[in-house]
Amino acid sequence: ETGVTQSPTHLIKTRGQQVTLRCSSQSGHNTVSWYQQALGQGPQFIFQYYREEENGRGNFPPRFSGLQFPNYSSELNVNALELDDSALYLCASSSTEVHSPLHFGNGTRLTVT
Amino acid sequence: LAKTTQPISMDSYEGQEVNITCSHNNIATNDYITWYQQFPSQGPRFIIQGYKTKVTNEVASLFIPADRKSSTLSLPRVSLSDTAVYYCLVGDVGSARQLTFGSGTQLTVLP
């Protein structure tokens, strides 16, 4: 069973740039969620994708957007990067079985300078 | 959204049993309680999940009283490698409701 994989593991960007983070979900999982985790804090929900459509969103501005592909992999795009976007970005996949828990990848560490 | 409250930190010694309690006073009828473990620079790892009473697996037990307004994660005979942040999570992934992580409990296991 292949777990959730994310790429890249680390990334440094400049304020105002755009970034794309990628995630491959665990085999058999068709739902993908993205979380932002600032240093010393718990993960904060960004959005969730199911059947290639966004079906839940947290309190994040529109410059945070995503995609889910037919093979259930996903991308997180962030435009107009701000210094406060520096964080660990976590992808989590789950199945549609009732109360299926989230399975997380190890994240992408984004640093905005 | 059900908010959770956990102790910020706990210390224990190797071989002891550790109990971490989480309060979730406004838990909804359909909500499950899930606990995750997180090491530095890694994603959270699923530990255990339950709805009511007691759940046990190979690594932990979860105790949930009848009113479901709190839950207790029990780690038997902890080792140094159990030093991590533990998160209590209340919600229902299947409903697409956003899941809210609190700040977690930093457990430090001492030799």
PDB file of C-alpha atoms in Angstrom:
ATOM      1  CA  GLU A   1       0.000   0.000   0.000  1.00  0.00           C
ATOM      2  CA  THR A   2       1.492   3.336  -1.097  1.00  0.00           C
ATOM      3  CA  GLY A   3       1.054   6.193   1.339  1.00  0.00           C
ATOM      4  CA  VAL A   4       0.511   9.879   0.658  1.00  0.00           C
ATOM      5  CA  THR A   5       3.474  11.489  -1.069  1.00  0.00           C
ATOM      6  CA  GLN A   6       4.119  15.195  -1.479  1.00  0.00           C
ATOM      7  CA  SER A   7       6.568  17.169  -3.585  1.00  0.00           C
ATOM      8  CA  PRO A   8       8.734  19.071  -3.253  1.00  0.00           C
ATOM      9  CA  THR A   9       9.783  18.552   0.364  1.00  0.00           C
ATOM     10  CA  HIS A  10      11.184  22.068   0.687  1.00  0.00           C
ATOM     11  CA  LEU A  11      10.709  25.231  -1.321  1.00  0.00           C
ATOM     12  CA  ILE A  12      11.878  28.833  -1.061  1.00  0.00           C
ATOM     13  CA  LYS A  13       9.946  31.564  -2.863  1.00  0.00           C
ATOM     14  CA  THR A  14       9.935  35.330  -2.935  1.00  0.00           C
ATOM     15  CA  ARG A  15       6.995  37.472  -1.866  1.00  0.00           C
ATOM     16  CA  GLY A  16       4.601  38.023  -4.769  1.00  0.00           C
ATOM     17  CA  GLN A  17       5.531  34.824  -6.598  1.00  0.00           C
ATOM     18  CA  GLN A  18       3.277  31.857  -7.249  1.00  0.00           C
ATOM     19  CA  VAL A  19       3.807  28.281  -6.084  1.00  0.00           C
ATOM     20  CA  THR A  20       2.389  24.865  -6.926  1.00  0.00           C
ATOM     21  CA  LEU A  21       2.577  21.974  -4.486  1.00  0.00           C
ATOM     22  CA  ARG A  22       1.756  18.395  -5.470  1.00  0.00           C
ATOM     23  CA  CYS A  23       0.257  15.421  -3.721  1.00  0.00           C
ATOM     24  CA  SER A  24      -0.348  11.786  -4.613  1.00  0.00           C
ATOM     25  CA  SER A  25      -3.045  10.228  -2.501  1.00  0.00           C
ATOM     26  CA  GLN A  26      -2.879   6.846  -0.844  1.00  0.00           C
ATOM     27  CA  SER A  27      -4.025   4.036  -3.105  1.00  0.00           C
ATOM     28  CA  GLY A  28      -7.775   3.487  -2.853  1.00  0.00           C
ATOM     29  CA  HIS A  29      -8.417   7.010  -1.539  1.00  0.00           C
ATOM     30  CA  ASN A  30     -10.507   9.412  -3.608  1.00  0.00           C
ATOM     31  CA  THR A  31     -10.745  12.436  -1.308  1.00  0.00           C
ATOM     32  CA  VAL A  32      -7.877  14.880  -0.786  1.00  0.00           C
ATOM     33  CA  SER A  33      -7.587  17.652   1.776  1.00  0.00           C
ATOM     34  CA  TRP A  34      -4.949  20.337   2.194  1.00  0.00           C
ATOM     35  CA  TYR A  35      -3.835  21.866   5.480  1.00  0.00           C
ATOM     36  CA  GLN A  36      -1.494  24.696   6.409  1.00  0.00           C
ATOM     37  CA  GLN A  37       0.569  24.330   9.558  1.00  0.00           C
ATOM     38  CA  ALA A  38       2.437  27.333  10.888  1.00  0.00           C
ATOM     39  CA  LEU A  39       5.311  26.746  13.280  1.00  0.00           C
ATOM     40  CA  GLY A  40       4.089  25.696  16.715  1.00  0.00           C
ATOM     41  CA  GLN A  41       0.446  25.481  15.707  1.00  0.00           C
ATOM     42  CA  GLY A  42      -1.982  22.784  14.673  1.00  0.00           C
ATOM     43  CA  PRO A  43      -2.856  22.209  11.017  1.00  0.00           C
ATOM     44  CA  GLN A  44      -5.490  24.554   9.590  1.00  0.00           C
ATOM     45  CA  PHE A  45      -7.920  23.251   6.965  1.00  0.00           C
ATOM     46  CA  ILE A  46      -7.589  24.898   3.551  1.00  0.00           C
ATOM     47  CA  PHE A  47      -9.943  22.854   1.364  1.00  0.00           C
ATOM     48  CA  GLN A  48     -11.030  19.376   0.342  1.00  0.00           C
ATOM     49  CA  TYR A  49     -11.501  17.826  -3.093  1.00  0.00           C
ATOM     50  CA  TYR A  50     -13.713  14.932  -4.122  1.00  0.00           C
ATOM     51  CA  ARG A  51     -14.362  13.797  -7.687  1.00  0.00           C
ATOM     52  CA  GLU A  52     -12.219  16.650  -8.973  1.00  0.00           C
ATOM     53  CA  GLU A  53     -14.360  19.315  -7.322  1.00  0.00           C
ATOM     54  CA  GLU A  54     -13.871  21.403  -4.205  1.00  0.00           C
ATOM     55  CA  ASN A  55     -16.421  20.297  -1.619  1.00  0.00           C
ATOM     56  CA  GLY A  56     -15.313  22.121   1.501  1.00  0.00           C
ATOM     57  CA  ARG A  57     -13.171  25.180   2.232  1.00  0.00           C
ATOM     58  CA  GLY A  58     -11.669  26.763   5.305  1.00  0.00           C
ATOM     59  CA  ASN A  59     -10.979  30.422   6.003  1.00  0.00           C
ATOM     60  CA  PHE A  60      -8.407  31.000   3.287  1.00  0.00           C
ATOM     61  CA  PRO A  61      -8.467  33.689   0.559  1.00  0.00           C
ATOM     62  CA  PRO A  62      -9.129  32.874  -3.122  1.00  0.00           C
ATOM     63  CA  ARG A  63      -5.436  33.097  -3.951  1.00  0.00           C
ATOM     64  CA  PHE A  64      -5.292  29.598  -2.459  1.00  0.00           C
ATOM     65  CA  SER A  65      -6.678  27.267  -5.093  1.00  0.00           C
ATOM     66  CA  GLY A  66      -6.476  23.613  -5.931  1.00  0.00           C
ATOM     67  CA  LEU A  67      -7.054  20.866  -8.414  1.00  0.00           C
ATOM     68  CA  GLN A  68      -7.772  17.179  -8.198  1.00  0.00           C
ATOM     69  CA  PHE A  69      -7.010  14.943 -11.170  1.00  0.00           C
ATOM     70  CA  PRO A  70      -8.775  11.775 -12.382  1.00  0.00           C
ATOM     71  CA  ASN A  71      -6.124   9.638 -10.674  1.00  0.00           C
ATOM     72  CA  TYR A  72      -7.002  11.449  -7.392  1.00  0.00           C
ATOM     73  CA  SER A  73      -3.677  13.270  -7.191  1.00  0.00           C
ATOM     74  CA  SER A  74      -3.923  16.933  -6.310  1.00  0.00           C
ATOM     75  CA  GLU A  75      -2.238  20.307  -6.541  1.00  0.00           C
ATOM     76  CA  LEU A  76      -2.318  23.311  -4.235  1.00  0.00           C
ATOM     77  CA  ASN A  77      -1.633  26.646  -5.900  1.00  0.00           C
ATOM     78  CA  VAL A  78      -0.901  29.824  -4.014  1.00  0.00           C
ATOM     79  CA  ASN A  79      -0.706  33.129  -5.881  1.00  0.00           C
ATOM     80  CA  ALA A  80       0.804  36.425  -4.759  1.00  0.00           C
ATOM     81  CA  LEU A  81       2.770  34.835  -1.948  1.00  0.00           C
ATOM     82  CA  GLU A  82       2.986  36.679   1.351  1.00  0.00           C
ATOM     83  CA  LEU A  83       5.512  36.277   4.129  1.00  0.00           C
ATOM     84  CA  ASP A  84       2.801  34.761   6.350  1.00  0.00           C
ATOM     85  CA  ASP A  85       2.329  31.946   3.842  1.00  0.00           C
ATOM     86  CA  SER A  86       5.544  30.413   5.150  1.00  0.00           C
ATOM     87  CA  ALA A  87       4.426  27.124   6.665  1.00  0.00           C
ATOM     88  CA  LEU A  88       4.308  23.355   6.330  1.00  0.00           C
ATOM     89  CA  TYR A  89       1.648  22.415   3.784  1.00  0.00           C
ATOM     90  CA  LEU A  90       0.113  19.039   4.422  1.00  0.00           C
ATOM     91  CA  CYS A  91      -1.906  16.897   2.077  1.00  0.00           C
ATOM     92  CA  ALA A  92      -4.210  14.227   3.455  1.00  0.00           C
ATOM     93  CA  SER A  93      -6.232  11.604   1.657  1.00  0.00           C
ATOM     94  CA  SER A  94      -9.172   9.520   2.751  1.00  0.00           C
ATOM     95  CA  SER A  95     -11.726   7.173   1.289  1.00  0.00           C
ATOM     96  CA  THR A  96     -15.447   7.802   1.200  1.00  0.00           C
ATOM     97  CA  GLU A  97     -16.084   5.010   3.672  1.00  0.00           C
ATOM     98  CA  VAL A  98     -18.025   6.343   6.623  1.00  0.00           C
ATOM     99  CA  HIS A  99     -15.724   8.016   9.146  1.00  0.00           C
ATOM    100  CA  SER A 100     -12.615   7.182   7.173  1.00  0.00           C
ATOM    101  CA  PRO A 101      -9.667   8.850   8.947  1.00  0.00           C
ATOM    102  CA  LEU A 102      -7.235  11.160   7.204  1.00  0.00           C
ATOM    103  CA  HIS A 103      -3.856   9.839   6.123  1.00  0.00           C
ATOM    104  CA  PHE A 104      -1.266  12.604   5.861  1.00  0.00           C
ATOM    105  CA  GLY A 105       1.853  13.044   3.810  1.00  0.00           C
ATOM    106  CA  ASN A 106       4.980  14.552   5.350  1.00  0.00           C
ATOM    107  CA  GLY A 107       4.313  17.929   3.838  1.00  0.00           C
ATOM    108  CA  THR A 108       6.084  20.621   1.869  1.00  0.00           C
ATOM    109  CA  ARG A 109       7.984  23.213   3.859  1.00  0.00           C
ATOM    110  CA  LEU A 110       7.420  26.561   2.099  1.00  0.00           C
ATOM    111  CA  THR A 111       9.541  29.553   3.006  1.00  0.00           C
ATOM    112  CA  VAL A 112       8.591  32.955   1.605  1.00  0.00           C
ATOM    113  CA  THR A 113      11.282  35.635   1.769  1.00  0.00           C
TER     114      THR A 113
ATOM    115  CA  LEU B   1     -17.566  23.214  14.453  1.00  0.00           C
ATOM    116  CA  ALA B   2     -16.628  21.331  17.567  1.00  0.00           C
ATOM    117  CA  LYS B   3     -13.706  23.014  19.319  1.00  0.00           C
ATOM    118  CA  THR B   4     -11.300  20.942  21.355  1.00  0.00           C
ATOM    119  CA  THR B   5      -9.264  21.788  24.429  1.00  0.00           C
ATOM    120  CA  GLN B   6      -6.179  19.825  25.461  1.00  0.00           C
ATOM    121  CA  PRO B   7      -3.319  20.410  27.903  1.00  0.00           C
ATOM    122  CA  ILE B   8      -0.469  22.250  26.228  1.00  0.00           C
ATOM    123  CA  SER B   9       2.186  19.862  27.506  1.00  0.00           C
ATOM    124  CA  MET B  10       2.766  16.758  29.597  1.00  0.00           C
ATOM    125  CA  ASP B  11       5.864  14.994  30.872  1.00  0.00           C
ATOM    126  CA  SER B  12       6.167  11.306  31.624  1.00  0.00           C
ATOM    127  CA  TYR B  13       8.823   8.676  32.233  1.00  0.00           C
ATOM    128  CA  GLU B  14       9.583   5.625  30.187  1.00  0.00           C
ATOM    129  CA  GLY B  15       7.401   2.656  31.016  1.00  0.00           C
ATOM    130  CA  GLN B  16       4.575   4.692  32.497  1.00  0.00           C
ATOM    131  CA  GLU B  17       1.010   4.879  31.234  1.00  0.00           C
ATOM    132  CA  VAL B  18       0.062   8.297  29.864  1.00  0.00           C
ATOM    133  CA  ASN B  19      -3.472   9.646  29.690  1.00  0.00           C
ATOM    134  CA  ILE B  20      -4.240  12.762  27.631  1.00  0.00           C
ATOM    135  CA  THR B  21      -7.705  14.219  28.006  1.00  0.00           C
ATOM    136  CA  CYS B  22      -9.486  16.324  25.409  1.00  0.00           C
ATOM    137  CA  SER B  23     -12.605  18.416  26.023  1.00  0.00           C
ATOM    138  CA  HIS B  24     -15.148  18.873  23.227  1.00  0.00           C
ATOM    139  CA  ASN B  25     -18.304  20.259  24.804  1.00  0.00           C
ATOM    140  CA  ASN B  26     -20.180  21.016  21.579  1.00  0.00           C
ATOM    141  CA  ILE B  27     -19.564  17.738  19.791  1.00  0.00           C
ATOM    142  CA  ALA B  28     -22.251  16.970  17.217  1.00  0.00           C
ATOM    143  CA  THR B  29     -24.234  13.760  17.039  1.00  0.00           C
ATOM    144  CA  ASN B  30     -22.462  12.565  13.879  1.00  0.00           C
ATOM    145  CA  ASP B  31     -18.967  13.532  15.009  1.00  0.00           C
ATOM    146  CA  TYR B  32     -16.294  10.961  15.645  1.00  0.00           C
ATOM    147  CA  ILE B  33     -13.254  11.546  17.851  1.00  0.00           C
ATOM    148  CA  THR B  34      -9.874  10.925  16.281  1.00  0.00           C
ATOM    149  CA  TRP B  35      -6.381  11.224  17.707  1.00  0.00           C
ATOM    150  CA  TYR B  36      -3.248  11.908  15.732  1.00  0.00           C
ATOM    151  CA  GLN B  37       0.453  11.870  16.613  1.00  0.00           C
ATOM    152  CA  GLN B  38       2.909  14.241  14.982  1.00  0.00           C
ATOM    153  CA  PHE B  39       6.709  14.271  15.038  1.00  0.00           C
ATOM    154  CA  PRO B  40       8.674  17.375  13.979  1.00  0.00           C
ATOM    155  CA  SER B  41       8.685  17.975  10.217  1.00  0.00           C
ATOM    156  CA  GLN B  42       6.326  15.062   9.580  1.00  0.00           C
ATOM    157  CA  GLY B  43       2.630  14.832   8.867  1.00  0.00           C
ATOM    158  CA  PRO B  44       0.191  13.774  11.591  1.00  0.00           C
ATOM    159  CA  ARG B  45      -0.183  10.020  11.933  1.00  0.00           C
ATOM    160  CA  PHE B  46      -3.539   8.410  12.738  1.00  0.00           C
ATOM    161  CA  ILE B  47      -3.581   6.694  16.134  1.00  0.00           C
ATOM    162  CA  ILE B  48      -7.151   5.797  17.019  1.00  0.00           C
ATOM    163  CA  GLN B  49     -10.755   6.781  16.417  1.00  0.00           C
ATOM    164  CA  GLY B  50     -13.979   6.204  18.303  1.00  0.00           C
ATOM    165  CA  TYR B  51     -17.596   7.287  18.789  1.00  0.00           C
ATOM    166  CA  LYS B  52     -18.463   6.150  22.300  1.00  0.00           C
ATOM    167  CA  THR B  53     -17.352   3.916  25.184  1.00  0.00           C
ATOM    168  CA  LYS B  54     -13.916   2.360  24.694  1.00  0.00           C
ATOM    169  CA  VAL B  55     -11.814   1.561  21.666  1.00  0.00           C
ATOM    170  CA  THR B  56      -8.493  -0.256  21.782  1.00  0.00           C
ATOM    171  CA  ASN B  57      -5.909  -1.040  19.145  1.00  0.00           C
ATOM    172  CA  GLU B  58      -2.311  -2.204  19.178  1.00  0.00           C
ATOM    173  CA  VAL B  59      -0.896   1.169  20.216  1.00  0.00           C
ATOM    174  CA  ALA B  60      -3.515   2.977  22.326  1.00  0.00           C
ATOM    175  CA  SER B  61      -6.916   3.015  23.982  1.00  0.00           C
ATOM    176  CA  LEU B  62      -9.573   5.677  23.702  1.00  0.00           C
ATOM    177  CA  PHE B  63     -12.081   6.229  26.483  1.00  0.00           C
ATOM    178  CA  ILE B  64     -15.248   8.208  25.747  1.00  0.00           C
ATOM    179  CA  PRO B  65     -17.856   8.844  28.478  1.00  0.00           C
ATOM    180  CA  ALA B  66     -21.564   8.612  27.804  1.00  0.00           C
ATOM    181  CA  ASP B  67     -22.025  12.365  27.285  1.00  0.00           C
ATOM    182  CA  ARG B  68     -19.150  12.395  24.742  1.00  0.00           C
ATOM    183  CA  LYS B  69     -18.067  15.855  25.900  1.00  0.00           C
ATOM    184  CA  SER B  70     -14.549  14.633  26.515  1.00  0.00           C
ATOM    185  CA  SER B  71     -12.242  11.791  25.578  1.00  0.00           C
ATOM    186  CA  THR B  72      -9.036  10.324  26.958  1.00  0.00           C
ATOM    187  CA  LEU B  73      -6.205   8.874  24.936  1.00  0.00           C
ATOM    188  CA  SER B  74      -4.292   6.260  26.893  1.00  0.00           C
ATOM    189  CA  LEU B  75      -0.781   5.228  25.872  1.00  0.00           C
ATOM    190  CA  PRO B  76       0.458   2.175  27.760  1.00  0.00           C
ATOM    191  CA  ARG B  77       4.101   1.935  28.781  1.00  0.00           C
ATOM    192  CA  VAL B  78       5.460   4.886  26.811  1.00  0.00           C
ATOM    193  CA  SER B  79       8.978   4.979  25.414  1.00  0.00           C
ATOM    194  CA  LEU B  80      11.255   7.842  24.374  1.00  0.00           C
ATOM    195  CA  SER B  81      10.003   7.492  20.799  1.00  0.00           C
ATOM    196  CA  ASP B  82       6.497   8.448  21.926  1.00  0.00           C
ATOM    197  CA  THR B  83       7.703  12.022  22.455  1.00  0.00           C
ATOM    198  CA  ALA B  84       5.512  13.957  20.020  1.00  0.00           C
ATOM    199  CA  VAL B  85       2.549  16.299  19.718  1.00  0.00           C
ATOM    200  CA  TYR B  86      -0.829  14.617  20.103  1.00  0.00           C
ATOM    201  CA  TYR B  87      -3.943  16.118  18.544  1.00  0.00           C
ATOM    202  CA  CYS B  88      -7.534  15.431  19.387  1.00  0.00           C
ATOM    203  CA  LEU B  89      -9.842  15.953  16.434  1.00  0.00           C
ATOM    204  CA  VAL B  90     -13.622  16.015  16.385  1.00  0.00           C
ATOM    205  CA  GLY B  91     -15.583  15.844  13.171  1.00  0.00           C
ATOM    206  CA  ASP B  92     -16.727  13.753  10.263  1.00  0.00           C
ATOM    207  CA  VAL B  93     -14.395  13.527   7.293  1.00  0.00           C
ATOM    208  CA  GLY B  94     -17.102  12.017   5.129  1.00  0.00           C
ATOM    209  CA  SER B  95     -19.372  15.040   5.448  1.00  0.00           C
ATOM    210  CA  ALA B  96     -16.748  17.424   4.018  1.00  0.00           C
ATOM    211  CA  ARG B  97     -17.043  19.533   7.110  1.00  0.00           C
ATOM    212  CA  GLN B  98     -13.728  21.094   7.868  1.00  0.00           C
ATOM    213  CA  LEU B  99     -11.798  19.389  10.630  1.00  0.00           C
ATOM    214  CA  THR B 100     -10.357  21.663  13.268  1.00  0.00           C
ATOM    215  CA  PHE B 101      -7.052  20.855  14.887  1.00  0.00           C
ATOM    216  CA  GLY B 102      -6.297  22.530  18.188  1.00  0.00           C
ATOM    217  CA  SER B 103      -2.768  23.286  19.330  1.00  0.00           C
ATOM    218  CA  GLY B 104      -2.242  19.734  20.528  1.00  0.00           C
ATOM    219  CA  THR B 105      -0.448  18.335  23.552  1.00  0.00           C
ATOM    220  CA  GLN B 106       3.329  18.124  23.552  1.00  0.00           C
ATOM    221  CA  LEU B 107       4.181  14.863  25.307  1.00  0.00           C
ATOM    222  CA  THR B 108       7.765  14.541  26.465  1.00  0.00           C
ATOM    223  CA  VAL B 109       8.908  11.118  27.640  1.00  0.00           C
ATOM    224  CA  LEU B 110      11.925  11.249  29.920  1.00  0.00           C
ATOM    225  CA  PRO B 111      14.397   8.411  30.557  1.00  0.00           C
TER     226      PRO B 111
END
